[in-house]
Amino acid sequence: MQKFRKPWALLLCLTMLISILSACGSSNDSKAAKDGEGTSTTASDVKKEGFPIVDKPITLTMMAPDVGVADWEKMPVLQEMEKLSNVKLKFQNAPQDSFETKKNLVFASGSLPDIFYAADLKPADQVTYGSQGVLIPLEDLIDNYAPNLKKILDEHPDIRKSMTTPDGHIYALRTIDLSAVWYRGPMWYNGKFLKKFGMDKLPATTEELYTFLKRVKDEDANGNGKQDEIPLTSVKLDDLRMYFFGFWGMYDEVIYSDKEGKVHYSPQEEGYKGYLTFLNRLWSENLLDHETFSQTDEQKKAKGKNNQVALFSDYFPYFTLGGEPSEDNPMMTPVASDIAGTPVYGKHPGLSSNGTFAISSTNPNPEASMRWVDYLYGYEGATLFSQGPENLLWKYTDKEKHVKEWLPVPGGKDREEYKGSLTPNYGILNPGANDVSFSLGLRSDFDKWIDKENEAKLTPIAKAPFPDVYLSVDEQSQVSALLSDLNTYVKQMEAKFVTGAEPMANWDKYKAQLQKMGSDKIVEIYQGAYDRWNASK
């Protein structure tokens, strides 16, 4: 056998050598082309503060997803950014729905853009391509060329820890939202039904919630003389699962750490059994929509607009019920079960799960690239990218205090849709920071009411489910393989338990199957990663 291996090994080595030489040639050709387009710079040419970033214009390539609203070359925000910075960008856009495939092909080919923007770089991507040298470490660039981002990371060391891979490097930046509360849209009550029943106090326990839903079904809550009310509706349980889990003490759908730092796999917890038992009770009494596992979001919304739905999930209540934003449909107060310490709420950690900005190893100007993106982590840059240039959609009413007001949208168009023609910050997750203070004067009375609802109902019981930890390449490989099968099995069994196709008496059998499929190994790996994260500086 060995004499057959040697010629193949030699051929493989020659092939790899040719590939490496070709890659070096194309890399040098790429840099030469860039130098022809603009002026190559050194680190000393890059200003550490103020604009322009460089005195002589430079050109960099940027790969990003495109939602198809406007040509990035013509977006006023990016044109303004070029004038400010002296950094011209050549965009390598791919449609959003095929961006992931195109990105993987680019990594495989080695023909890299200088910058990956809004690129949804998963932790495994960062660890793999960072360790291979395809993506460069960013921590020194942050410390020397990113004062806005450095300030945030210094003030929030857990965010820095959550961006740092096991080898001690940061390979991708994240979207940071210091005011975020929701992971997903919360649950809302139909205010008309509450008014019909004279309910000034919302349900506070699972039993009180059951009683309310039962009344909706039996007492003609919408007053049309028909029994067409749907007490609780959902789309495959994906929209309510996270919220409802908190009623039984769980912070996340898959992995969470409790207040003592112990890691849990949700689908095998006793709380999960309680969740399934409650939903099965609702299903068996027609209190949970029997089209839950087959309907689309649009079909759910149609029921809401027809005033049939009592309790539902959406980003805002009027998205389902129709009409204008109002304070008539209150956010659901999470309810307590018989499990001690409930309810809890899995709060958004204030950080995107995946990377939104990275610099490739072929980038001739990493310092200028870092200065460019750092602008988005400060007030002026965040304002430019999230709200467009001054005097287009908004103007200052008190510039010193950063207070603004909206201007009429040209042509009477929808503000958000029009914004999509001004900035790339539309429909995709961009690098940068967000905070309530960035929108002073722009927030409506409805926005402020939402803040009060959060503060009263969610914030006191909220905890980020699990820090953004990185797994080693081997750990990631194990977890990906195990969860692929586990997730499929859990979803199938959830539907069966809820609808009664699988009796709750088979819970122990179900749990044993999870453990046979590796659920305890998942807990072990994430507990180790969590302990490493806690021990890091």
Coordinates of C-alpha atoms in Angstrom, one line a residue:
M1 CA 0.0 0.0 0.0
Q2 CA 2.8 2.4 0.8
K3 CA 4.3 2.5 -2.7
F4 CA 0.9 3.7 -4.0
R5 CA 0.7 6.5 -1.5
K6 CA 4.0 8.1 -2.3
P7 CA 3.3 9.2 -5.9
W8 CA -0.1 10.6 -4.8
A9 CA 1.5 12.4 -1.9
L10 CA 4.1 13.9 -4.3
L11 CA 1.4 15.0 -6.7
L12 CA -0.6 16.5 -3.9
C13 CA 2.4 18.5 -2.6
L14 CA 3.1 19.8 -6.2
T15 CA -0.5 20.8 -6.6
M16 CA -0.5 22.6 -3.2
L17 CA 2.7 24.4 -4.1
I18 CA 1.3 25.6 -7.4
S19 CA -1.8 26.8 -5.6
I20 CA 0.2 28.7 -3.1
L21 CA 2.4 30.3 -5.7
S22 CA -0.7 31.2 -7.7
A23 CA -2.4 32.7 -4.7
C24 CA 0.7 34.7 -3.9
G25 CA 0.8 36.0 -7.5
S26 CA -2.9 36.9 -7.5
S27 CA -2.5 38.5 -4.1
N28 CA 0.4 40.7 -5.4
D29 CA -1.5 41.4 -8.6
S30 CA -4.5 42.5 -6.4
K31 CA -2.4 44.8 -4.3
A32 CA -0.7 46.3 -7.4
A33 CA -4.1 46.9 -8.9
K34 CA -5.2 48.7 -5.7
D35 CA -2.1 50.8 -5.7
G36 CA -2.9 51.8 -9.3
E37 CA -6.4 52.9 -8.2
G38 CA -5.4 54.9 -5.2
T39 CA -2.3 55.7 -3.2
S40 CA -0.9 53.0 -1.0
T41 CA -0.3 54.1 2.6
T42 CA 1.6 53.1 5.6
A43 CA 0.4 53.0 9.2
S44 CA 2.1 56.3 9.8
D45 CA 0.0 57.9 7.0
V46 CA -3.2 57.1 8.9
K47 CA -4.5 59.7 11.3
K48 CA -5.4 58.4 14.7
E49 CA -8.2 61.0 15.0
G50 CA -10.3 63.4 12.9
F51 CA -11.0 63.4 9.2
P52 CA -9.8 62.7 6.6
I53 CA -8.4 59.4 7.7
V54 CA -5.7 59.7 5.1
D55 CA -4.6 62.8 3.2
K56 CA -4.1 61.0 -0.1
P57 CA -7.2 58.9 -1.3
I58 CA -7.0 55.2 -1.1
T59 CA -9.2 52.5 -2.5
L60 CA -10.4 49.3 -0.7
T61 CA -12.7 46.5 -1.7
M62 CA -15.7 45.6 0.5
M63 CA -17.9 42.5 0.3
A64 CA -21.4 42.9 1.7
P65 CA -25.0 41.6 1.3
D66 CA -27.4 43.7 -0.7
V67 CA -31.2 43.8 0.1
G68 CA -31.8 45.2 -3.4
V69 CA -33.2 48.6 -2.4
A70 CA -30.5 50.9 -3.9
D71 CA -27.1 50.9 -5.6
W72 CA -24.4 51.2 -2.8
E73 CA -22.3 53.4 -5.0
K74 CA -25.1 56.0 -5.0
M75 CA -26.1 55.8 -1.3
P76 CA -25.7 59.3 0.2
V77 CA -24.4 57.9 3.5
L78 CA -21.5 56.0 1.7
Q79 CA -20.8 59.0 -0.5
E80 CA -20.6 61.2 2.6
M81 CA -18.3 58.7 4.2
E82 CA -16.0 58.7 1.3
K83 CA -15.8 62.6 1.4
L84 CA -15.1 62.5 5.1
S85 CA -12.5 59.7 5.1
N86 CA -10.7 59.9 1.7
V87 CA -11.3 56.1 1.6
K88 CA -13.0 55.0 -1.6
L89 CA -14.8 51.7 -1.5
K90 CA -15.3 49.3 -4.4
F91 CA -18.3 47.2 -3.4
Q92 CA -18.5 43.5 -4.1
N93 CA -22.2 42.9 -3.3
A94 CA -24.2 39.7 -3.4
P95 CA -28.0 39.4 -3.0
Q96 CA -28.9 38.8 0.7
D97 CA -30.5 35.4 0.0
S98 CA -27.3 34.1 -1.7
F99 CA -24.7 36.0 0.3
E100 CA -23.8 33.1 2.6
T101 CA -23.0 30.9 -0.4
K102 CA -21.0 33.6 -2.2
K103 CA -19.1 34.3 1.0
N104 CA -18.1 30.7 1.5
L105 CA -17.0 30.5 -2.2
V106 CA -14.8 33.6 -1.6
F107 CA -13.2 32.1 1.4
A108 CA -12.6 28.8 -0.4
S109 CA -11.1 30.6 -3.5
G110 CA -8.7 32.8 -1.5
S111 CA -9.6 35.8 -3.7
L112 CA -10.5 38.0 -0.8
P113 CA -12.0 41.4 -0.5
D114 CA -10.2 43.8 1.8
I115 CA -13.2 44.1 4.1
F116 CA -16.1 41.9 5.0
Y117 CA -19.1 44.1 6.0
A118 CA -22.4 43.0 7.6
A119 CA -21.0 39.6 6.7
D120 CA -22.7 37.4 9.4
L121 CA -19.4 35.7 10.3
K122 CA -20.3 32.9 12.6
P123 CA -18.0 32.0 15.6
A124 CA -16.8 28.9 13.7
D125 CA -15.9 31.2 10.7
Q126 CA -13.9 33.5 13.0
V127 CA -12.0 30.7 14.7
T128 CA -11.3 28.8 11.5
Y129 CA -10.3 31.7 9.2
G130 CA -8.6 33.6 12.0
S131 CA -6.4 30.7 13.0
Q132 CA -5.6 30.1 9.3
G133 CA -4.5 33.7 8.9
V134 CA -7.2 34.5 6.4
L135 CA -8.7 37.1 8.8
I136 CA -6.3 39.3 10.7
P137 CA -6.3 39.9 14.5
L138 CA -8.0 43.3 15.3
E139 CA -7.2 43.9 19.0
D140 CA -4.1 46.0 18.4
L141 CA -5.9 48.0 15.7
I142 CA -8.8 48.6 18.1
D143 CA -6.4 49.8 20.8
N144 CA -4.6 52.2 18.5
Y145 CA -7.0 53.2 15.8
A146 CA -10.5 52.8 17.2
P147 CA -11.1 55.2 20.1
N148 CA -14.9 54.9 20.0
L149 CA -14.9 51.1 20.1
K150 CA -12.1 50.9 22.6
K151 CA -14.1 53.2 25.0
I152 CA -17.1 50.8 24.8
L153 CA -15.0 47.7 25.3
D154 CA -13.1 49.3 28.2
E155 CA -16.4 50.2 29.9
H156 CA -18.0 46.8 29.1
P157 CA -15.2 44.2 29.5
D158 CA -17.7 41.4 29.1
I159 CA -18.3 42.6 25.5
R160 CA -14.5 42.4 24.8
K161 CA -14.4 38.9 26.3
S162 CA -17.3 37.9 24.1
M163 CA -15.5 39.0 21.0
T164 CA -12.2 37.3 21.8
T165 CA -11.6 33.8 20.5
P166 CA -9.8 31.0 22.5
D167 CA -6.4 32.0 21.0
G168 CA -6.7 35.5 22.5
H169 CA -7.5 37.4 19.3
I170 CA -10.5 39.3 18.0
Y171 CA -11.1 38.5 14.3
A172 CA -14.5 40.2 13.8
L173 CA -16.3 43.1 15.3
R174 CA -19.9 42.9 16.4
T175 CA -23.0 45.1 16.4
I176 CA -23.3 46.5 19.9
D177 CA -26.8 47.7 21.1
L178 CA -26.5 48.9 24.7
S179 CA -30.2 49.5 24.9
A180 CA -31.4 46.2 23.6
V181 CA -33.9 44.2 25.7
W182 CA -35.7 41.8 23.4
Y183 CA -34.3 38.7 21.7
R184 CA -37.5 38.4 19.8
G185 CA -40.8 40.2 19.7
P186 CA -42.6 39.7 23.1
M187 CA -46.1 38.6 23.7
W188 CA -49.1 41.0 23.6
Y189 CA -52.7 41.0 24.8
N190 CA -55.6 42.2 22.7
G191 CA -56.7 45.2 24.7
K192 CA -60.3 45.0 23.4
F193 CA -60.7 41.5 25.1
L194 CA -59.2 42.8 28.4
K195 CA -61.6 45.7 28.3
K196 CA -64.6 43.4 27.6
F197 CA -63.8 41.4 30.7
G198 CA -63.0 44.5 32.8
M199 CA -59.5 43.2 33.5
D200 CA -57.4 45.9 35.1
K201 CA -54.9 43.4 36.4
L202 CA -53.1 41.0 34.0
P203 CA -52.6 37.3 34.7
A204 CA -49.6 36.7 37.0
T205 CA -49.5 32.9 37.2
T206 CA -50.0 30.1 34.7
E207 CA -53.3 29.2 36.3
E208 CA -54.5 32.8 35.9
L209 CA -53.4 32.8 32.3
Y210 CA -55.3 29.5 31.7
T211 CA -58.4 31.1 33.3
F212 CA -58.2 34.1 31.0
L213 CA -57.7 32.1 27.9
K214 CA -60.7 29.9 28.9
R215 CA -62.9 33.0 29.2
V216 CA -61.8 34.2 25.8
K217 CA -63.0 30.9 24.3
D218 CA -66.3 30.6 26.3
E219 CA -67.5 34.2 26.7
D220 CA -67.5 35.7 23.2
A221 CA -64.6 38.0 23.8
N222 CA -65.0 39.8 20.5
G223 CA -68.7 40.2 20.9
N224 CA -69.7 39.0 17.4
G225 CA -72.0 36.2 18.7
K226 CA -69.7 33.5 17.2
Q227 CA -67.3 31.2 18.9
D228 CA -64.5 32.2 16.6
E229 CA -62.0 33.5 19.2
I230 CA -58.5 32.1 19.3
P231 CA -57.2 32.5 22.8
L232 CA -53.5 31.9 21.9
T233 CA -52.0 31.7 18.5
S234 CA -48.5 31.0 17.2
V235 CA -46.5 30.0 14.1
K236 CA -44.8 26.6 14.9
L237 CA -44.2 27.9 18.5
D238 CA -41.1 29.7 17.2
D239 CA -42.5 33.1 18.1
L240 CA -43.6 32.3 21.7
R241 CA -41.2 29.6 22.8
M242 CA -38.5 32.0 24.2
Y243 CA -41.0 34.0 26.1
F244 CA -42.9 31.1 27.5
F245 CA -39.8 29.3 28.6
G246 CA -39.2 32.0 31.2
F247 CA -42.5 30.9 32.9
W248 CA -40.7 27.7 33.8
G249 CA -37.3 29.2 34.7
M250 CA -35.5 28.8 31.4
Y251 CA -33.6 31.6 29.7
D252 CA -33.1 30.2 26.2
E253 CA -34.4 27.6 23.8
V254 CA -31.2 25.6 23.7
I255 CA -28.4 26.6 26.1
Y256 CA -28.5 28.9 29.1
S257 CA -26.6 29.4 32.3
D258 CA -28.5 30.0 35.6
K259 CA -27.6 32.6 38.2
E260 CA -25.1 30.2 39.8
G261 CA -23.3 29.7 36.5
K262 CA -24.5 26.2 35.8
V263 CA -25.1 25.4 32.2
H264 CA -28.4 23.8 31.1
Y265 CA -29.7 22.2 27.9
S266 CA -33.3 23.4 27.9
P267 CA -35.1 20.5 26.1
Q268 CA -34.2 18.1 28.9
E269 CA -35.0 20.3 31.9
E270 CA -37.9 19.8 34.2
G271 CA -39.0 23.3 33.2
Y272 CA -39.3 22.1 29.6
K273 CA -41.6 19.3 30.8
G274 CA -43.8 21.9 32.5
Y275 CA -43.9 24.0 29.3
L276 CA -45.0 21.0 27.2
T277 CA -47.6 20.0 29.8
F278 CA -49.1 23.4 29.9
L279 CA -49.3 23.8 26.1
N280 CA -50.7 20.3 25.7
R281 CA -53.5 21.4 28.2
L282 CA -54.2 24.4 26.1
W283 CA -54.2 22.4 22.9
S284 CA -56.5 19.7 24.3
E285 CA -59.1 22.4 25.3
N286 CA -58.8 24.4 22.0
L287 CA -57.1 27.3 23.7
L288 CA -54.0 27.1 21.6
D289 CA -54.6 27.6 17.8
H290 CA -54.9 24.2 16.1
E291 CA -53.3 25.8 13.0
T292 CA -50.1 26.6 15.0
F293 CA -48.0 24.0 13.2
S294 CA -49.3 24.7 9.7
Q295 CA -50.0 28.5 9.4
T296 CA -47.8 31.2 8.1
D297 CA -47.2 34.5 9.8
E298 CA -49.5 36.3 7.3
Q299 CA -52.3 33.9 8.2
K300 CA -51.8 34.6 11.9
K301 CA -51.9 38.3 11.2
A302 CA -55.1 38.0 9.3
K303 CA -56.7 36.4 12.4
G304 CA -55.4 39.3 14.4
K305 CA -56.8 42.0 12.1
N306 CA -60.2 40.1 12.2
N307 CA -60.2 40.6 16.0
Q308 CA -60.1 36.9 16.8
V309 CA -56.8 36.6 18.7
A310 CA -56.4 37.3 22.5
L311 CA -52.6 36.6 23.0
F312 CA -49.9 36.5 20.4
S313 CA -46.3 37.4 19.7
D314 CA -45.0 40.1 17.3
Y315 CA -42.5 42.9 17.3
F316 CA -45.3 45.4 18.0
P317 CA -49.0 44.6 18.7
Y318 CA -50.3 46.6 15.8
F319 CA -48.3 44.4 13.4
T320 CA -50.8 41.7 14.1
L321 CA -53.9 43.5 15.2
G322 CA -53.6 46.3 12.5
G323 CA -54.3 50.0 13.1
E324 CA -51.8 52.6 14.3
P325 CA -49.3 52.3 17.2
S326 CA -51.2 52.7 20.5
E327 CA -51.0 51.9 24.2
D328 CA -54.2 49.9 24.1
N329 CA -52.7 46.5 23.8
P330 CA -50.4 45.8 26.7
M331 CA -47.2 43.7 26.7
M332 CA -47.8 40.4 28.4
T333 CA -46.4 40.2 32.0
P334 CA -44.4 37.0 32.2
V335 CA -46.3 34.6 34.6
A336 CA -45.1 32.3 37.3
S337 CA -45.3 28.6 37.3
D338 CA -45.0 26.2 40.3
I339 CA -41.2 26.2 39.8
A340 CA -39.4 28.4 42.4
G341 CA -37.9 31.7 41.2
T342 CA -40.2 32.1 38.2
P343 CA -40.8 33.9 36.0
V344 CA -37.5 34.8 34.4
Y345 CA -36.7 36.5 31.0
G346 CA -33.9 35.8 28.6
K347 CA -32.6 39.3 27.8
H348 CA -30.8 40.3 24.7
P349 CA -27.0 40.5 25.6
G350 CA -26.5 43.8 23.8
L351 CA -24.2 42.1 21.2
S352 CA -24.9 40.4 17.9
S353 CA -24.1 36.7 17.9
N354 CA -22.1 36.8 14.7
G355 CA -19.4 39.1 13.4
T356 CA -20.3 42.0 11.2
F357 CA -16.9 43.4 10.2
A358 CA -13.6 41.7 9.5
I359 CA -10.3 42.6 7.7
S360 CA -8.7 40.1 5.4
S361 CA -5.0 39.3 5.3
T362 CA -4.7 40.8 1.8
N363 CA -5.9 44.3 2.9
P364 CA -3.1 46.8 2.3
N365 CA -4.5 49.3 4.7
P366 CA -5.8 47.7 7.9
E367 CA -5.2 50.8 10.0
A368 CA -7.4 53.0 7.7
S369 CA -10.0 50.2 7.6
M370 CA -10.2 50.2 11.4
R371 CA -10.4 54.0 11.5
W372 CA -13.2 53.9 9.0
V373 CA -15.4 51.4 10.9
D374 CA -14.7 53.0 14.3
Y375 CA -16.7 56.0 13.2
L376 CA -19.8 53.8 13.3
Y377 CA -19.2 53.1 17.0
G378 CA -19.4 56.8 17.9
Y379 CA -22.4 59.2 18.0
E380 CA -21.8 61.0 14.7
G381 CA -21.1 57.8 12.7
A382 CA -24.0 55.8 14.3
T383 CA -26.3 58.7 13.5
L384 CA -25.1 59.0 9.9
F385 CA -25.5 55.2 9.2
S386 CA -28.8 54.7 11.1
Q387 CA -30.6 57.9 10.3
G388 CA -29.0 59.2 7.1
P389 CA -27.2 62.5 6.5
E390 CA -28.4 65.6 8.4
N391 CA -31.3 67.6 6.8
L392 CA -32.5 64.7 4.6
L393 CA -34.8 62.7 7.0
W394 CA -34.0 64.7 10.2
K395 CA -32.5 67.9 11.6
Y396 CA -31.2 69.1 14.9
T397 CA -33.4 71.1 17.2
D398 CA -30.6 71.3 19.8
K399 CA -27.2 70.2 18.3
E400 CA -25.3 70.7 21.5
K401 CA -27.6 68.3 23.4
H402 CA -28.0 66.0 20.4
V403 CA -31.7 66.5 20.1
K404 CA -33.3 65.9 16.7
E405 CA -36.6 65.9 15.0
W406 CA -37.9 64.0 11.9
L407 CA -38.4 65.9 8.6
P408 CA -41.2 65.0 6.1
V409 CA -40.2 62.1 3.9
P410 CA -39.7 63.1 0.3
G411 CA -42.7 62.1 -1.9
G412 CA -44.7 61.0 1.2
K413 CA -42.9 57.6 1.2
D414 CA -42.5 55.2 4.1
R415 CA -39.7 56.5 6.3
E416 CA -38.0 53.1 6.8
E417 CA -38.2 52.2 3.1
Y418 CA -36.8 55.6 2.1
K419 CA -34.0 55.2 4.6
G420 CA -33.0 52.0 2.7
S421 CA -32.1 54.2 -0.3
L422 CA -29.8 56.4 1.8
T423 CA -27.8 53.9 3.9
P424 CA -26.7 50.3 4.0
N425 CA -28.1 50.1 7.5
Y426 CA -31.4 48.6 6.3
G427 CA -32.5 45.0 6.4
I428 CA -29.0 43.7 7.4
L429 CA -27.1 43.7 10.6
N430 CA -24.3 46.3 10.3
P431 CA -21.2 46.9 12.4
G432 CA -21.6 49.8 14.8
A433 CA -23.2 50.8 18.1
N434 CA -26.7 51.8 19.1
D435 CA -28.1 53.5 22.2
V436 CA -31.3 55.2 23.2
S437 CA -29.3 58.5 23.5
F438 CA -28.6 58.4 19.8
S439 CA -32.3 59.1 19.0
L440 CA -33.2 61.9 21.4
G441 CA -36.2 63.8 20.0
L442 CA -36.9 61.1 17.4
R443 CA -38.7 58.7 19.7
S444 CA -42.4 58.7 19.6
D445 CA -44.8 58.5 22.6
F446 CA -45.3 54.8 21.5
D447 CA -41.5 54.2 21.7
K448 CA -41.5 55.7 25.2
W449 CA -44.4 53.6 26.3
I450 CA -42.6 50.5 25.1
D451 CA -39.6 51.5 27.2
K452 CA -41.9 51.7 30.3
E453 CA -43.5 48.3 29.5
N454 CA -40.0 46.8 29.4
E455 CA -38.9 48.5 32.6
A456 CA -42.0 47.4 34.5
K457 CA -42.4 43.8 33.1
L458 CA -39.1 42.5 31.7
T459 CA -36.0 44.3 33.0
P460 CA -36.5 43.3 36.7
I461 CA -36.5 39.5 35.8
A462 CA -34.1 39.7 32.9
K463 CA -30.7 38.0 32.4
A464 CA -28.7 37.4 29.3
P465 CA -29.1 33.6 28.7
F466 CA -25.5 32.8 27.9
P467 CA -22.4 34.8 27.1
D468 CA -21.1 34.8 23.5
V469 CA -18.4 32.2 24.1
Y470 CA -16.2 30.7 21.4
L471 CA -15.6 27.0 21.1
S472 CA -12.4 25.4 19.8
V473 CA -12.4 24.0 16.3
D474 CA -12.8 20.4 17.8
E475 CA -15.6 21.5 20.2
Q476 CA -17.4 23.3 17.4
S477 CA -17.2 20.3 15.2
Q478 CA -18.7 18.1 18.0
V479 CA -21.5 20.5 18.9
S480 CA -22.5 21.1 15.3
A481 CA -22.8 17.4 14.6
L482 CA -24.7 16.7 17.8
L483 CA -27.1 19.6 17.6
S484 CA -27.9 18.9 14.0
D485 CA -29.7 15.7 15.1
L486 CA -30.8 16.9 18.5
N487 CA -32.6 20.0 17.1
T488 CA -34.5 17.9 14.6
Y489 CA -35.6 15.4 17.2
V490 CA -36.6 18.1 19.7
K491 CA -38.7 20.0 17.3
Q492 CA -40.5 16.8 16.2
M493 CA -41.1 15.7 19.7
E494 CA -42.3 19.2 20.8
A495 CA -45.1 19.1 18.3
K496 CA -46.0 15.5 19.3
F497 CA -46.1 16.3 23.0
V498 CA -48.1 19.5 22.5
T499 CA -50.7 17.9 20.2
G500 CA -51.0 14.7 22.3
A501 CA -49.6 12.5 19.6
E502 CA -46.9 11.6 22.2
P503 CA -48.3 11.2 25.7
M504 CA -46.5 13.2 28.5
A505 CA -46.2 9.8 30.2
N506 CA -43.3 9.1 27.8
W507 CA -41.2 12.1 29.1
D508 CA -38.5 9.9 30.7
K509 CA -38.2 7.8 27.5
Y510 CA -37.8 11.1 25.5
K511 CA -35.2 12.4 28.0
A512 CA -33.2 9.2 27.8
Q513 CA -33.1 9.4 24.0
L514 CA -31.7 13.0 24.2
Q515 CA -28.9 11.8 26.5
K516 CA -28.3 8.9 24.1
M517 CA -28.0 11.4 21.3
G518 CA -25.4 13.5 23.2
S519 CA -27.3 16.2 25.1
D520 CA -25.1 15.7 28.2
K521 CA -22.0 16.2 26.0
I522 CA -23.5 19.5 24.8
V523 CA -23.8 20.6 28.4
E524 CA -20.2 19.5 29.2
I525 CA -18.7 21.4 26.2
Y526 CA -20.6 24.6 26.9
Q527 CA -19.9 24.4 30.6
G528 CA -16.2 24.2 29.8
A529 CA -16.5 27.2 27.4
Y530 CA -18.4 29.2 30.0
D531 CA -15.8 28.4 32.7
R532 CA -13.0 29.6 30.3
W533 CA -15.0 32.7 29.5
N534 CA -15.4 33.5 33.3
A535 CA -11.8 32.9 33.9
S536 CA -10.6 35.2 31.1
K537 CA -9.8 38.9 31.7

